[in-house]
Amino acid sequence: QAIPELSLQDIKRISPFIKVTDPSKLPISIPLMFRNAQQQVFVKWSTVLEDKRGFESRGSEPPNYIGDKNSLFLRYRGNYANKLSYGFIMEKDQGEQYIDRSITQGLDYITAHVYLKDYNALFREIAIGDYSVSMGQGLITHNGFGAGKSAWVTAIKKDGRALRPYNSVNENAYQRGVGVTICPLKELTVTVFGSQVNRDANVVIDSLDDQEETYFTSFQATGNHRTSAELEDRGQLNHKSYGGSLTYRLRHIKIGMNHMANSFGNALVRSDDTYNLYRFGGDNLANSSVDYSLSMRNLSLFGESAYSSTNGWAHVGGLLLGLDRRLSMAVVLRDYDKKYNAFMPNAFGESSLVNDEAGVYLGMELKLTNQWTLRTYYDMWRNEWLRARVNNPGFGKEFLLRLDHVIKRKYHLYIQLRIENKYRNITPDDLPTLTRERVRLNVALPSERANLRIQFNNKISKHLELRNRIAFSRATSGAQYHVGFLILQDVLYKPVGKPYSFTARVALFDIEDFDSRIYTYENSLLYEFSIPFFDGQGLRYYLNLRLKPLRYLTAEFRIAQTYKTIGQHGSGNEFIDGKTRTDVRAQLRFSF
């Protein structure tokens, strides 16, 4: 019933042909899984054809970027069904060195893992190397995407296994060590993990009265090591973490207890900005939580309550309710104390910090007919304390309305409106002339962003699909407002049984200000995607070409260019002195 396309009648029809087998009854030896595993090797290269400021020499001074313009990526992965996964990733970003001189181990970023799942009735998961951890609804940590505010208004619940192998190029979001999940009883699951990894951080050595004090002022999460300053921050923080979870399941009820402790080699000392008053500082941070879920027929209740060593509490609870086969409702309540802090939280909310936020979310999905679906949500929240770019407490609200019309294998039309109101600092320039004299300091006042999108996907044939989109935006700040407009055309050609396919896009945009920017999803190489934003005025196009000349080889190529008649490309070291920015990518995939 959770799959919209399957009616209850369809479920009853296919149920005689479906069998669920206990994986523990099908043991396979580990050496056999390694011998019969499917192997894949990815080799990827990318660059920007234009010169960025960071690569330019300034007189006798060398460029700010110590490496060249090429980005390289190597990935090897082996897997046997969904039981065994192992492999490694090596990557060098644009501007980085090919060889890391400090450790002489290869490209700038390396991650590796071995992951075994459902080996027998006792061992559910074994993760060695780099992995990610999920607990409850993400108040402490969670590795899943989604489960937030989106057009899929009822996708609000976080699930998934406690451990997952790490296959991302995000260089600061993993644990490194060992994690194990066991089932000593049928109803009981126990997960324990330990990790030690050197993370990027801005470390300061302060000499005072002939004594040295070492601390760090911030985490560096970009993963870039292109300049001497970025290299100095690399791996400066020794981060140790450990923890685990205990989960009890009995029919429709699940209750879990979770704990995670973090120890940093040095103390975190934040800036004196007022909004940092309740943010975490020090060298140790611990979190404990209890999560729960209850499923009964057409009702699903879930939530989590967590406590941090900074004397803060966080609570989130949700409800999924099927009122009718055509009507579903979703409710989320959250209350995150300003004193609550976690290292890598990923819970439902407006802010990713899970800090100083209390709100209510209401979502509804209504299938008007078999072809028409209405989705909507309304979210409102308040903040008791200051934040970056917000100099006083405030509140916010967000509204989305989407209407879909779908005829399978023919076309898909939808209209989507999204309006968001939240507080942000207003400068005197944002106010009417008569009011500017009264404003001496930046204050936070309500601002609004509205986006309207109309998209039509037309399935011309089994091989060809056309997608058209028109998008409008409006950003209001004080007495000023800025608007934006975008129109795009996608072509997707994927002939059945042919060794080639391509996707292409042409987009025109005219957007007055950064606040009225418009985001769009873009197709890219396999296992890669991008959601860039448009601002200024100009044209963007791209072409993705995929070839499969041999059974074991797939080749992909992508070229994307943005031409701006108004506006600039990037800033700082990423600034391009010209009207165009051209990205080129190529990838080879070997399967054997």
Coordinates of C-alpha atoms in Angstrom, one line a residue:
Q1 CA 0.0 0.0 0.0
A2 CA 3.0 2.3 0.3
I3 CA 3.6 2.1 -3.5
P4 CA 1.1 4.6 -5.1
E5 CA 1.0 2.6 -8.4
L6 CA -0.1 -0.6 -6.7
S7 CA -3.8 -0.8 -5.8
L8 CA -5.0 -3.2 -3.1
Q9 CA -6.5 -5.4 -5.9
D10 CA -3.1 -5.5 -7.7
I11 CA -1.4 -6.6 -4.4
K12 CA -3.9 -9.4 -3.9
R13 CA -3.3 -10.6 -7.5
I14 CA 0.4 -10.8 -7.3
S15 CA 0.8 -12.1 -3.8
P16 CA 0.5 -15.8 -4.8
F17 CA 3.7 -15.3 -6.9
I18 CA 5.8 -13.6 -4.2
K19 CA 7.9 -15.5 -1.7
V20 CA 9.9 -14.0 1.1
T21 CA 12.8 -16.2 2.2
D22 CA 14.8 -15.8 5.4
P23 CA 18.4 -15.0 4.2
S24 CA 19.9 -16.9 7.1
K25 CA 18.6 -20.1 5.6
L26 CA 20.8 -19.6 2.5
P27 CA 24.4 -19.5 3.8
I28 CA 27.1 -18.9 1.2
S29 CA 30.8 -19.0 2.1
I30 CA 32.7 -15.8 2.0
P31 CA 35.5 -17.1 -0.4
L32 CA 32.7 -18.2 -2.8
M33 CA 31.1 -14.8 -2.7
F34 CA 34.5 -13.1 -3.5
R35 CA 35.1 -15.5 -6.4
N36 CA 31.6 -15.0 -7.9
A37 CA 31.3 -11.3 -7.3
Q38 CA 30.6 -8.9 -10.1
Q39 CA 33.5 -6.4 -10.6
Q40 CA 33.2 -2.8 -11.8
V41 CA 35.9 -0.3 -12.5
F42 CA 35.1 3.4 -13.1
V43 CA 37.7 5.9 -14.5
K44 CA 36.5 9.5 -14.8
W45 CA 38.1 12.7 -15.9
S46 CA 36.7 16.3 -15.9
T47 CA 37.9 19.8 -16.3
V48 CA 36.7 23.4 -17.0
L49 CA 38.1 24.7 -20.3
E50 CA 38.2 28.4 -19.2
D51 CA 40.9 29.6 -16.8
K52 CA 39.9 30.3 -13.2
R53 CA 41.5 33.0 -11.2
G54 CA 43.1 30.4 -8.8
F55 CA 45.2 29.0 -11.7
E56 CA 46.5 32.4 -12.8
S57 CA 50.0 33.7 -11.8
R58 CA 50.2 37.1 -10.3
G59 CA 53.5 38.6 -11.5
S60 CA 56.3 36.7 -9.8
E61 CA 53.9 35.0 -7.4
P62 CA 52.7 31.4 -8.2
P63 CA 49.0 30.6 -8.7
N64 CA 46.9 30.1 -5.6
Y65 CA 45.9 26.6 -6.8
I66 CA 48.9 24.3 -6.4
G67 CA 47.5 21.6 -8.8
D68 CA 46.3 21.6 -12.4
K69 CA 42.8 21.9 -13.9
N70 CA 42.1 18.2 -14.2
S71 CA 39.9 16.2 -11.9
L72 CA 40.5 12.5 -11.8
F73 CA 38.4 9.7 -10.3
L74 CA 39.0 6.0 -10.0
R75 CA 36.6 3.6 -8.4
Y76 CA 36.7 -0.2 -8.0
R77 CA 33.8 -2.1 -6.6
G78 CA 32.9 -5.8 -6.3
N79 CA 29.6 -7.1 -5.0
Y80 CA 27.9 -10.4 -4.7
A81 CA 24.1 -10.0 -4.9
N82 CA 23.2 -7.8 -1.9
K83 CA 25.3 -9.6 0.6
L84 CA 28.9 -8.6 -0.1
S85 CA 30.4 -5.3 -1.2
Y86 CA 34.0 -4.2 -1.3
G87 CA 36.1 -1.6 -3.1
F88 CA 37.9 1.7 -3.0
I89 CA 37.6 5.2 -4.5
M90 CA 40.5 7.6 -5.3
E91 CA 39.8 11.2 -6.4
K92 CA 41.7 14.4 -7.2
D93 CA 39.7 17.6 -7.5
Q94 CA 40.5 20.5 -9.8
G95 CA 43.4 22.5 -8.4
E96 CA 44.7 19.6 -6.2
Q97 CA 48.0 17.8 -6.5
Y98 CA 48.2 14.4 -8.2
I99 CA 50.3 12.9 -5.4
D100 CA 49.9 13.7 -1.8
R101 CA 53.4 14.6 -0.7
S102 CA 52.7 14.2 3.0
I103 CA 51.7 10.5 2.9
T104 CA 52.7 9.6 -0.7
Q105 CA 49.8 7.3 -1.1
G106 CA 48.2 8.4 -4.4
L107 CA 45.4 10.8 -5.2
D108 CA 44.2 13.4 -2.8
Y109 CA 41.2 11.4 -1.4
I110 CA 41.1 7.7 -0.8
T111 CA 38.3 5.6 0.7
A112 CA 37.9 1.8 1.0
H113 CA 35.5 -0.7 2.5
V114 CA 34.5 -4.3 2.9
Y115 CA 30.9 -4.8 3.8
L116 CA 29.1 -8.1 4.6
K117 CA 25.3 -8.2 5.0
D118 CA 23.0 -11.0 6.2
Y119 CA 25.7 -13.6 6.4
N120 CA 23.8 -15.8 8.9
A121 CA 21.2 -15.5 11.6
L122 CA 23.6 -13.9 14.0
F123 CA 25.7 -11.5 11.9
R124 CA 23.5 -9.0 10.1
E125 CA 26.2 -6.5 9.1
I126 CA 30.0 -6.3 9.3
A127 CA 31.6 -3.1 8.0
I128 CA 35.4 -2.7 7.8
G129 CA 37.1 0.4 6.6
D130 CA 34.9 3.5 5.7
Y131 CA 31.2 3.3 6.5
S132 CA 28.3 5.5 7.6
V133 CA 25.9 5.1 10.5
S134 CA 22.2 5.6 10.8
M135 CA 20.3 6.0 14.1
G136 CA 16.6 6.6 14.6
Q137 CA 15.2 9.6 12.8
G138 CA 18.6 11.4 12.5
L139 CA 18.8 13.5 15.6
I140 CA 22.2 12.0 16.2
T141 CA 23.2 10.9 12.7
H142 CA 21.7 9.2 9.6
N143 CA 23.2 8.3 6.3
G144 CA 20.0 8.4 4.2
F145 CA 18.9 11.1 1.7
G146 CA 15.4 12.4 1.4
A147 CA 12.9 12.2 4.3
G148 CA 12.5 15.9 4.3
K149 CA 10.4 18.6 2.6
S150 CA 9.9 17.9 -1.0
A151 CA 7.2 17.3 -3.6
W152 CA 6.8 13.8 -2.2
V153 CA 5.0 15.2 0.8
T154 CA 4.5 11.9 2.7
A155 CA 8.2 10.8 2.5
I156 CA 9.0 12.0 6.0
K157 CA 10.1 8.9 7.8
K158 CA 13.7 7.8 7.9
D159 CA 14.5 4.0 7.7
G160 CA 17.4 1.9 6.7
R161 CA 20.1 -0.3 8.1
A162 CA 22.3 1.0 10.9
L163 CA 25.5 0.5 8.8
R164 CA 26.2 1.2 5.2
P165 CA 29.4 1.0 3.1
Y166 CA 30.7 4.4 2.1
N167 CA 30.9 5.0 -1.6
S168 CA 30.7 8.8 -1.7
V169 CA 33.2 11.5 -2.7
N170 CA 32.1 13.6 0.2
E171 CA 35.4 13.7 2.0
N172 CA 34.2 14.4 5.6
A173 CA 31.0 12.4 6.1
Y174 CA 32.2 8.9 7.0
Q175 CA 33.4 6.8 9.9
R176 CA 36.6 4.8 9.6
G177 CA 37.0 1.7 11.6
V178 CA 34.8 -1.3 12.3
G179 CA 31.0 -1.7 12.7
V180 CA 29.1 -4.8 13.5
T181 CA 25.3 -5.6 13.7
I182 CA 24.2 -8.8 15.3
C183 CA 20.9 -10.5 16.2
P184 CA 21.3 -12.5 19.4
L185 CA 17.5 -12.9 19.4
K186 CA 15.0 -12.8 16.7
E187 CA 13.4 -9.6 18.1
L188 CA 16.7 -8.0 19.2
T189 CA 19.3 -6.2 17.0
V190 CA 22.6 -4.8 18.5
T191 CA 25.0 -2.5 16.6
V192 CA 28.4 -1.4 17.8
F193 CA 31.0 0.7 16.0
G194 CA 34.3 2.4 16.5
S195 CA 36.0 5.0 14.3
Q196 CA 39.2 7.1 14.1
V197 CA 39.7 9.5 11.3
N198 CA 41.7 12.6 10.7
R199 CA 39.4 15.4 9.6
D200 CA 40.0 18.8 8.0
A201 CA 39.9 21.6 10.5
N202 CA 41.2 25.1 11.0
V203 CA 43.8 24.5 13.8
V204 CA 45.3 27.4 15.7
I205 CA 48.5 27.4 17.8
D206 CA 48.4 30.3 20.2
S207 CA 51.5 31.3 22.1
L208 CA 50.8 33.1 25.4
D209 CA 53.2 33.6 28.3
D210 CA 55.7 31.1 26.9
Q211 CA 53.0 28.5 26.7
E212 CA 51.4 27.1 23.6
E213 CA 47.7 26.4 23.3
T214 CA 46.3 24.4 20.4
Y215 CA 42.7 24.5 19.4
F216 CA 40.5 24.6 16.3
T217 CA 38.0 27.2 15.2
S218 CA 35.9 25.3 12.7
F219 CA 35.5 22.1 10.7
Q220 CA 36.4 22.3 7.0
A221 CA 33.8 20.3 5.2
T222 CA 34.5 21.2 1.5
G223 CA 37.1 18.4 1.0
N224 CA 39.1 20.8 -1.2
H225 CA 42.9 20.9 -0.8
R226 CA 43.8 23.3 -3.7
T227 CA 45.6 26.2 -1.9
S228 CA 48.3 26.2 0.8
A229 CA 45.8 27.3 3.4
E230 CA 43.5 24.4 2.5
L231 CA 46.4 22.0 2.7
E232 CA 47.3 23.3 6.1
D233 CA 43.8 22.4 7.3
R234 CA 43.9 18.9 5.9
G235 CA 43.7 16.0 8.4
Q236 CA 44.6 18.3 11.4
L237 CA 41.9 17.0 13.7
N238 CA 42.0 13.5 15.1
H239 CA 38.4 12.5 15.5
K240 CA 37.5 9.4 17.5
S241 CA 34.0 8.2 17.8
Y242 CA 32.2 5.1 19.1
G243 CA 28.7 4.1 19.9
G244 CA 25.9 1.7 19.1
S245 CA 22.2 1.0 19.1
L246 CA 19.9 -1.6 20.6
T247 CA 16.7 -2.2 18.8
Y248 CA 13.8 -4.4 19.9
R249 CA 11.1 -5.4 17.4
L250 CA 7.9 -7.1 18.3
R251 CA 5.3 -7.4 15.5
H252 CA 4.2 -3.9 14.8
I253 CA 6.4 -2.1 17.4
K254 CA 10.0 -1.1 17.3
I255 CA 11.9 0.6 20.1
G256 CA 15.6 1.6 19.9
M257 CA 18.2 3.1 22.2
N258 CA 21.2 4.9 20.6
H259 CA 24.4 6.4 21.7
M260 CA 27.3 8.1 20.0
A261 CA 30.4 9.8 21.6
N262 CA 32.9 12.0 19.8
S263 CA 36.3 13.0 20.9
F264 CA 38.4 15.6 19.1
G265 CA 42.2 15.9 19.5
N266 CA 41.8 19.6 20.3
A267 CA 39.1 21.8 21.7
L268 CA 36.7 23.7 19.4
V269 CA 36.8 27.4 20.1
R270 CA 34.2 29.3 18.1
S271 CA 34.1 33.0 17.3
D272 CA 32.6 35.5 19.7
D273 CA 29.6 36.1 17.5
T274 CA 26.4 36.1 19.6
Y275 CA 24.7 33.4 17.5
N276 CA 27.5 30.9 18.6
L277 CA 26.6 31.3 22.3
Y278 CA 24.8 27.9 22.5
R279 CA 26.8 26.1 19.8
F280 CA 29.1 23.2 20.8
G281 CA 32.5 24.1 22.0
G282 CA 35.2 21.8 23.6
D283 CA 36.8 18.5 22.7
N284 CA 34.1 16.0 23.6
L285 CA 30.5 15.7 22.4
A286 CA 28.1 12.8 23.3
N287 CA 24.5 12.1 22.3
S288 CA 22.0 9.6 23.5
S289 CA 18.5 8.9 22.2
V290 CA 15.4 6.7 22.2
D291 CA 13.5 6.1 18.9
Y292 CA 10.3 4.3 18.3
S293 CA 7.8 3.3 15.6
L294 CA 4.4 1.7 15.5
S295 CA 2.6 0.4 12.4
M296 CA -1.0 -0.7 12.5
R297 CA -2.8 -1.2 9.2
N298 CA -3.1 2.2 7.6
L299 CA -1.3 4.1 10.5
S300 CA 2.4 4.6 11.1
L301 CA 3.7 6.4 14.2
F302 CA 7.4 7.2 14.7
G303 CA 9.7 9.5 16.5
E304 CA 12.9 10.1 18.5
S305 CA 14.0 12.0 21.6
A306 CA 17.7 12.8 22.1
Y307 CA 19.9 14.4 24.7
S308 CA 23.4 15.9 24.1
S309 CA 26.2 16.5 26.5
T310 CA 25.7 20.3 26.0
N311 CA 22.5 19.9 28.2
G312 CA 20.1 20.2 25.2
W313 CA 17.1 18.1 24.2
A314 CA 15.7 17.4 20.8
H315 CA 12.4 15.7 20.0
V316 CA 10.8 14.8 16.6
G317 CA 7.6 12.8 16.1
G318 CA 5.6 11.9 13.0
L319 CA 2.5 10.3 11.8
L320 CA 1.6 8.7 8.4
L321 CA -2.1 8.0 8.0
G322 CA -4.0 6.5 5.1
L323 CA -7.5 7.9 5.5
D324 CA -8.6 6.3 2.2
R325 CA -7.0 4.4 -0.7
R326 CA -6.8 7.8 -2.4
L327 CA -5.9 10.1 0.6
S328 CA -2.8 10.0 2.7
M329 CA -1.7 12.4 5.4
A330 CA 1.6 13.2 7.1
V331 CA 2.3 15.1 10.3
V332 CA 5.7 16.0 11.8
L333 CA 6.2 17.8 15.2
R334 CA 9.7 18.9 16.1
D335 CA 11.3 20.7 19.1
Y336 CA 15.0 21.2 19.0
D337 CA 16.5 23.1 21.9
K338 CA 19.1 25.8 21.2
K339 CA 21.5 24.0 23.5
Y340 CA 21.2 20.7 21.6
N341 CA 24.2 19.9 19.4
A342 CA 25.2 16.8 17.4
F343 CA 28.2 16.2 15.1
M344 CA 26.5 14.9 11.9
P345 CA 22.7 15.1 12.4
N346 CA 20.3 14.6 9.6
A347 CA 16.8 15.0 10.9
F348 CA 13.6 16.6 9.6
G349 CA 13.7 20.4 9.7
E350 CA 14.4 23.7 8.1
S351 CA 18.0 23.8 9.3
S352 CA 20.5 20.9 8.9
L353 CA 21.9 21.8 12.4
V354 CA 19.0 20.3 14.4
N355 CA 19.3 23.2 16.7
D356 CA 17.0 26.0 18.0
E357 CA 13.9 25.1 16.0
A358 CA 10.3 24.2 16.9
G359 CA 7.8 23.5 14.2
V360 CA 4.8 21.7 12.7
Y361 CA 4.6 20.1 9.3
L362 CA 1.3 19.0 7.6
G363 CA 1.3 17.1 4.3
M364 CA -1.4 15.6 2.2
E365 CA -1.5 13.5 -1.0
L366 CA -4.9 13.1 -2.7
K367 CA -5.4 11.0 -5.8
L368 CA -8.3 12.8 -7.4
T369 CA -8.6 10.2 -10.2
N370 CA -6.3 7.5 -11.6
Q371 CA -4.6 10.3 -13.6
W372 CA -4.8 13.3 -11.4
T373 CA -2.9 13.7 -8.1
L374 CA -2.8 16.7 -5.7
R375 CA 0.1 17.1 -3.2
T376 CA 0.5 19.8 -0.7
Y377 CA 2.3 20.6 2.5
Y378 CA 2.5 23.5 5.0
D379 CA 5.4 23.9 7.4
M380 CA 5.8 26.5 10.1
W381 CA 8.6 26.9 12.6
R382 CA 10.1 29.4 15.1
N383 CA 13.6 30.1 16.3
E384 CA 14.3 31.4 19.8
W385 CA 17.9 32.5 19.3
L386 CA 20.1 34.3 16.7
R387 CA 21.6 32.6 13.7
A388 CA 24.1 33.4 10.9
R389 CA 22.6 36.4 8.9
V390 CA 19.7 36.6 11.4
N391 CA 20.3 39.0 14.2
N392 CA 17.1 38.4 16.2
P393 CA 14.7 35.5 17.0
G394 CA 12.1 34.9 14.3
F395 CA 9.8 32.4 12.7
G396 CA 9.2 31.0 9.2
K397 CA 6.6 29.2 7.1
E398 CA 6.7 27.3 3.9
F399 CA 3.9 26.2 1.5
L400 CA 3.9 23.8 -1.5
L401 CA 1.1 22.9 -3.8
R402 CA 1.6 20.5 -6.7
L403 CA -0.9 19.1 -9.2
D404 CA 0.1 16.1 -11.4
H405 CA -1.6 14.7 -14.5
V406 CA -0.1 11.4 -15.6
I407 CA -1.0 9.0 -18.4
K408 CA 1.4 6.1 -18.2
R409 CA 3.8 5.6 -21.1
K410 CA 2.4 8.8 -22.7
Y411 CA 2.9 12.0 -20.8
H412 CA 3.3 13.7 -17.4
L413 CA 2.2 17.2 -16.7
Y414 CA 2.6 19.0 -13.3
I415 CA 2.3 22.5 -11.9
Q416 CA 4.1 23.3 -8.7
L417 CA 4.0 26.4 -6.5
R418 CA 6.3 26.9 -3.5
I419 CA 6.3 29.9 -1.2
E420 CA 8.7 30.4 1.7
N421 CA 8.8 33.1 4.3
K422 CA 11.6 33.4 6.8
Y423 CA 13.6 36.0 8.7
R424 CA 16.9 37.4 7.4
N425 CA 19.0 40.5 8.0
I426 CA 17.8 43.5 6.1
T427 CA 20.3 46.3 5.2
P428 CA 19.2 50.0 4.7
D429 CA 19.4 49.5 1.0
D430 CA 16.5 47.1 1.2
L431 CA 14.2 49.7 2.8
P432 CA 12.3 52.7 1.4
T433 CA 14.2 55.9 1.3
L434 CA 12.2 57.5 4.1
T435 CA 12.9 54.5 6.4
R436 CA 16.7 54.3 5.8
E437 CA 17.4 57.1 8.3
R438 CA 15.8 55.1 11.1
V439 CA 17.8 51.9 10.5
R440 CA 21.3 52.2 12.0
L441 CA 22.1 48.5 12.3
N442 CA 21.2 45.4 10.4
V443 CA 18.0 43.8 11.7
A444 CA 16.2 40.6 10.7
L445 CA 12.8 41.1 9.0
P446 CA 10.6 38.7 7.1
S447 CA 11.6 37.9 3.5
E448 CA 9.8 35.8 1.0
R449 CA 10.8 33.6 -1.9
A450 CA 8.2 32.2 -4.3
N451 CA 8.8 29.7 -7.2
L452 CA 6.3 28.5 -9.8
R453 CA 7.2 25.6 -12.1
I454 CA 5.2 24.1 -15.0
Q455 CA 6.7 21.0 -16.6
F456 CA 5.4 18.7 -19.4
N457 CA 7.1 15.4 -20.2
N458 CA 5.9 13.9 -23.5
K459 CA 6.8 10.3 -24.3
I460 CA 6.9 10.4 -28.1
S461 CA 7.9 6.8 -28.5
K462 CA 9.7 4.0 -26.6
H463 CA 13.0 5.6 -27.6
L464 CA 12.3 9.4 -27.4
E465 CA 11.0 11.6 -24.6
L466 CA 10.7 15.4 -24.6
R467 CA 10.6 17.5 -21.4
N468 CA 9.6 21.2 -21.3
R469 CA 9.7 23.4 -18.3
I470 CA 8.9 27.0 -17.5
A471 CA 9.9 28.4 -14.1
F472 CA 9.3 31.7 -12.4
S473 CA 10.8 33.1 -9.1
R474 CA 10.3 36.2 -7.0
A475 CA 12.3 37.2 -3.9
T476 CA 11.1 40.0 -1.7
S477 CA 13.4 41.6 0.9
G478 CA 12.1 44.7 2.7
A479 CA 10.7 47.0 0.0
Q480 CA 12.9 45.5 -2.7
Y481 CA 11.9 42.5 -4.9
H482 CA 13.6 40.6 -7.7
V483 CA 12.2 38.2 -10.2
G484 CA 13.5 35.4 -12.4
F485 CA 12.5 33.4 -15.4
L486 CA 13.7 30.2 -16.9
I487 CA 12.6 28.0 -19.8
L488 CA 14.2 24.8 -20.8
Q489 CA 13.9 21.9 -23.3
D490 CA 15.2 18.4 -22.6
V491 CA 15.6 15.6 -25.2
L492 CA 16.1 12.0 -24.0
Y493 CA 16.9 9.4 -26.6
K494 CA 17.4 5.9 -25.4
P495 CA 16.7 3.3 -28.2
V496 CA 15.9 -0.1 -26.9
G497 CA 18.6 -2.7 -27.8
K498 CA 21.0 -0.1 -29.2
P499 CA 24.5 0.5 -27.8
Y500 CA 24.1 4.2 -27.7
S501 CA 21.8 6.9 -26.1
F502 CA 22.0 10.5 -25.2
T503 CA 20.3 13.3 -23.2
A504 CA 20.5 17.0 -24.0
R505 CA 19.2 20.3 -22.7
V506 CA 18.9 23.9 -23.7
A507 CA 17.9 26.5 -21.1
L508 CA 17.3 30.2 -21.3
F509 CA 17.3 32.3 -18.1
D510 CA 16.9 35.9 -17.0
I511 CA 17.2 36.2 -13.2
E512 CA 17.7 39.6 -11.6
D513 CA 19.3 38.7 -8.3
F514 CA 21.0 35.8 -6.3
D515 CA 18.0 35.6 -3.9
S516 CA 15.7 34.9 -6.9
R517 CA 17.9 32.1 -8.2
I518 CA 16.3 29.0 -9.7
Y519 CA 17.6 25.5 -9.1
T520 CA 17.2 22.7 -11.7
Y521 CA 18.2 19.0 -11.7
E522 CA 20.5 17.9 -14.5
N523 CA 21.3 14.5 -15.9
S524 CA 24.9 13.6 -15.9
L525 CA 27.3 10.6 -16.0
L526 CA 26.2 7.3 -14.4
Y527 CA 26.1 7.6 -10.5
E528 CA 26.5 11.4 -10.8
F529 CA 24.0 14.2 -10.8
S530 CA 24.0 17.9 -10.2
I531 CA 21.4 20.5 -9.1
P532 CA 23.0 23.9 -10.2
F533 CA 21.3 27.2 -9.7
F534 CA 20.8 29.9 -12.3
D535 CA 21.3 33.6 -11.8
G536 CA 22.1 36.5 -14.2
Q537 CA 21.0 36.3 -17.8
G538 CA 22.1 33.9 -20.4
L539 CA 22.0 30.4 -22.0
R540 CA 23.0 27.0 -20.8
Y541 CA 23.1 23.7 -22.7
Y542 CA 24.5 20.3 -22.2
L543 CA 24.9 17.0 -24.0
N544 CA 25.4 13.6 -22.3
L545 CA 26.4 10.7 -24.7
R546 CA 26.6 7.1 -23.6
L547 CA 28.1 4.3 -25.8
K548 CA 28.4 0.6 -25.1
P549 CA 30.8 -0.7 -27.8
L550 CA 31.5 -3.9 -25.9
R551 CA 29.5 -6.0 -23.4
Y552 CA 31.9 -5.2 -20.6
L553 CA 32.6 -1.6 -21.5
T554 CA 30.5 1.6 -21.3
A555 CA 31.8 5.0 -22.3
E556 CA 30.2 8.3 -21.4
F557 CA 30.9 11.9 -22.4
R558 CA 29.4 15.1 -21.2
I559 CA 29.8 18.7 -22.2
A560 CA 28.0 21.6 -20.6
Q561 CA 28.4 25.3 -21.2
T562 CA 26.8 28.4 -19.6
Y563 CA 26.9 31.7 -21.5
K564 CA 26.1 34.8 -19.5
T565 CA 25.3 38.2 -21.0
I566 CA 24.7 39.6 -17.5
G567 CA 26.4 38.3 -14.4
Q568 CA 29.7 36.5 -13.7
H569 CA 30.9 33.0 -13.3
G570 CA 32.1 32.2 -9.8
S571 CA 34.0 34.4 -7.3
G572 CA 37.3 34.5 -5.6
N573 CA 39.7 31.8 -6.9
E574 CA 36.8 30.3 -8.9
F575 CA 36.1 33.5 -10.8
I576 CA 36.3 33.2 -14.6
D577 CA 37.0 36.4 -16.5
G578 CA 34.7 35.9 -19.5
K579 CA 31.1 35.2 -20.5
T580 CA 31.4 31.4 -20.8
R581 CA 32.1 28.4 -18.5
T582 CA 32.5 25.1 -20.2
D583 CA 32.6 21.8 -18.2
V584 CA 33.8 18.6 -19.9
R585 CA 33.6 15.1 -18.4
A586 CA 34.3 11.6 -19.6
Q587 CA 33.9 8.3 -17.9
L588 CA 34.7 4.6 -18.7
R589 CA 33.0 1.8 -16.9
F590 CA 34.4 -1.8 -17.1
S591 CA 32.2 -4.6 -15.8
F592 CA 33.4 -8.2 -15.5

